[in-house]
Amino acid sequence: MAGNFLGGLIFGAIGFVALAYGKRQASVKVMAIGVALMVYPYFVANTPVLYAIGVVLTASLFVVRD
């Protein structure tokens, strides 16, 4: 339970920063990943899966970066 909360908090914060950065750079891809990072923890109950998805989405920010 605490791991889920912590993961949601960390990846939600990364998503918020990505959304703000994408908005400033006018990058729809980065904004979409940011929104996904903020929203997905509400739908994933399994802690290892939550962290795996978060790591993949966070890594995709560096791949998609324009």
Backbone as JSON, one array per atom type, in Angstrom:
{
  "sequence": "MAGNFLGGLIFGAIGFVALAYGKRQASVKVMAIGVALMVYPYFVANTPVLYAIGVVLTASLFVVRD",
  "N": [[0.83, -1.2, 0.0], [1.87, 1.29, 0.85], [3.97, 1.44, -0.94], [2.63, 1.66, -3.37], [1.41, 4.15, -3.02], [3.67, 5.82, -2.78], [4.9, 5.36, -5.29], [2.89, 6.35, -7.01], [2.94, 9.01, -6.23], [5.57, 9.82, -6.9], [5.74, 9.27, -9.72], [3.56, 10.75, -10.56], [4.42, 13.34, -9.96], [6.62, 13.53, -11.69], [5.2, 13.36, -14.07], [3.7, 15.73, -13.93], [5.71, 17.68, -14.15], [6.65, 17.0, -16.68], [4.38, 17.57, -18.19], [4.19, 20.37, -17.85], [6.62, 21.13, -19.01], [6.26, 20.17, -21.63], [4.14, 21.75, -22.4], [5.32, 24.28, -22.39], [7.21, 23.93, -24.41], [5.59, 23.38, -26.51], [5.02, 20.72, -27.24], [3.18, 18.1, -28.09], [3.45, 15.36, -27.75], [5.11, 15.05, -25.48], [3.48, 16.28, -23.58], [1.31, 14.5, -23.61], [2.48, 12.15, -22.62], [3.14, 13.08, -20.1], [0.56, 13.52, -18.99], [-0.33, 10.88, -19.04], [1.45, 9.76, -17.2], [0.56, 10.99, -14.88], [-2.01, 10.0, -14.58], [-2.2, 7.16, -14.8], [-1.48, 5.77, -12.33], [-3.84, 5.65, -10.85], [-5.27, 3.56, -11.87], [-3.82, 1.23, -11.66], [-3.19, -1.37, -9.54], [-1.29, -3.18, -8.71], [1.85, -3.14, -7.32], [4.57, -3.72, -8.4], [3.97, -3.67, -11.16], [3.05, -1.07, -11.42], [5.41, 0.4, -10.96], [6.95, -0.57, -13.09], [5.55, 0.3, -15.39], [5.72, 3.04, -14.92], [8.5, 3.49, -15.07], [8.97, 2.82, -17.75], [7.37, 4.75, -19.08], [8.59, 7.1, -18.16], [11.18, 6.78, -19.21], [10.5, 6.91, -21.87], [10.08, 9.59, -22.18], [12.61, 10.65, -22.58], [13.28, 9.48, -24.96], [11.37, 10.39, -26.79], [11.7, 13.06, -26.77], [12.0, 16.13, -28.39]],
  "CA": [[0.0, 0.0, 0.0], [2.74, 2.46, 0.89], [4.73, 1.45, -2.19], [1.75, 2.2, -4.39], [1.27, 5.58, -2.77], [4.94, 6.46, -3.1], [5.05, 5.29, -6.74], [1.95, 7.3, -7.6], [3.41, 10.36, -5.93], [6.78, 10.08, -7.68], [5.45, 9.33, -11.15], [2.65, 11.88, -10.76], [5.24, 14.55, -9.97], [7.36, 13.53, -12.96], [4.22, 13.67, -15.09], [3.37, 17.16, -13.86], [6.85, 18.42, -14.71], [6.65, 16.73, -18.12], [3.26, 18.33, -18.77], [4.57, 21.78, -17.88], [7.69, 21.27, -20.0], [5.66, 19.99, -22.95], [3.33, 22.93, -22.7], [6.24, 25.37, -22.69], [7.87, 23.63, -25.68], [4.52, 23.09, -27.47], [5.2, 19.33, -27.68], [2.0, 17.33, -27.73], [3.9, 14.04, -27.31], [5.59, 15.14, -24.1], [2.31, 16.56, -22.75], [0.51, 13.27, -23.5], [3.18, 11.24, -21.7], [2.97, 13.67, -18.77], [-0.8, 13.21, -18.52], [-0.37, 9.44, -18.78], [2.17, 9.51, -15.94], [-0.24, 11.46, -13.75], [-3.3, 9.33, -14.48], [-2.18, 5.7, -14.74], [-1.45, 5.15, -10.99], [-5.19, 5.45, -10.33], [-5.85, 2.36, -12.45], [-2.92, 0.08, -11.47], [-3.14, -1.7, -8.12], [-0.13, -4.02, -8.46], [3.0, -2.26, -7.15], [5.64, -3.9, -9.4], [3.48, -3.22, -12.46], [3.01, 0.39, -11.35], [6.77, 0.89, -11.15], [7.4, -0.92, -14.44], [4.92, 1.23, -16.34], [6.28, 4.36, -14.66], [9.87, 3.55, -15.61], [8.87, 2.83, -19.22], [6.87, 6.06, -19.52], [9.62, 8.11, -17.87], [12.23, 6.6, -20.2], [10.0, 7.38, -23.16], [10.24, 11.05, -22.24], [13.93, 10.93, -23.12], [13.32, 8.99, -26.34], [10.46, 11.19, -27.6], [12.12, 14.47, -26.67], [12.31, 16.74, -29.71]],
  "C": [[0.87, 1.25, 0.0], [3.58, 2.57, -0.38], [3.91, 2.0, -3.34], [1.6, 3.71, -4.25], [2.53, 6.34, -3.17], [5.17, 6.48, -4.62], [4.13, 6.27, -7.45], [2.39, 8.73, -7.4], [4.63, 10.73, -6.79], [6.46, 10.24, -9.16], [4.45, 10.42, -11.48], [3.42, 13.2, -10.82], [6.06, 14.65, -11.26], [6.41, 13.89, -14.1], [3.83, 15.14, -15.11], [4.47, 18.02, -14.46], [6.91, 18.23, -16.22], [5.54, 17.5, -18.81], [3.61, 19.81, -18.89], [5.65, 22.03, -18.93], [7.14, 21.14, -21.42], [4.82, 21.17, -23.36], [4.22, 24.11, -23.1], [6.9, 25.18, -24.06], [6.87, 23.35, -26.8], [4.69, 21.69, -28.07], [4.04, 18.49, -27.17], [2.4, 15.95, -27.2], [4.32, 14.06, -25.84], [4.42, 15.43, -23.16], [1.47, 15.3, -22.56], [1.16, 12.28, -22.55], [3.05, 11.77, -20.27], [1.6, 13.38, -18.18], [-0.91, 11.73, -18.19], [0.32, 9.1, -17.46], [1.35, 9.96, -14.73], [-1.49, 10.61, -13.52], [-3.19, 7.83, -14.21], [-2.1, 5.12, -13.32], [-2.84, 4.92, -10.38], [-5.79, 4.12, -10.79], [-5.01, 1.1, -12.23], [-2.78, -0.17, -9.97], [-1.89, -2.5, -7.74], [1.14, -3.15, -8.43], [4.13, -2.49, -8.15], [5.22, -3.44, -10.8], [3.45, -1.7, -12.52], [4.4, 0.97, -11.6], [7.29, 0.59, -12.55], [6.83, 0.03, -15.48], [5.51, 2.62, -16.16], [7.68, 4.53, -15.22], [9.84, 3.62, -17.13], [8.39, 4.2, -19.72], [7.9, 7.16, -19.28], [10.77, 8.0, -18.88], [11.78, 7.08, -21.57], [10.06, 8.9, -23.29], [11.59, 11.42, -22.86], [14.06, 10.49, -24.58], [12.53, 9.92, -27.27], [10.89, 12.64, -27.68], [12.55, 15.01, -28.03], [13.59, 17.53, -29.67]]
}
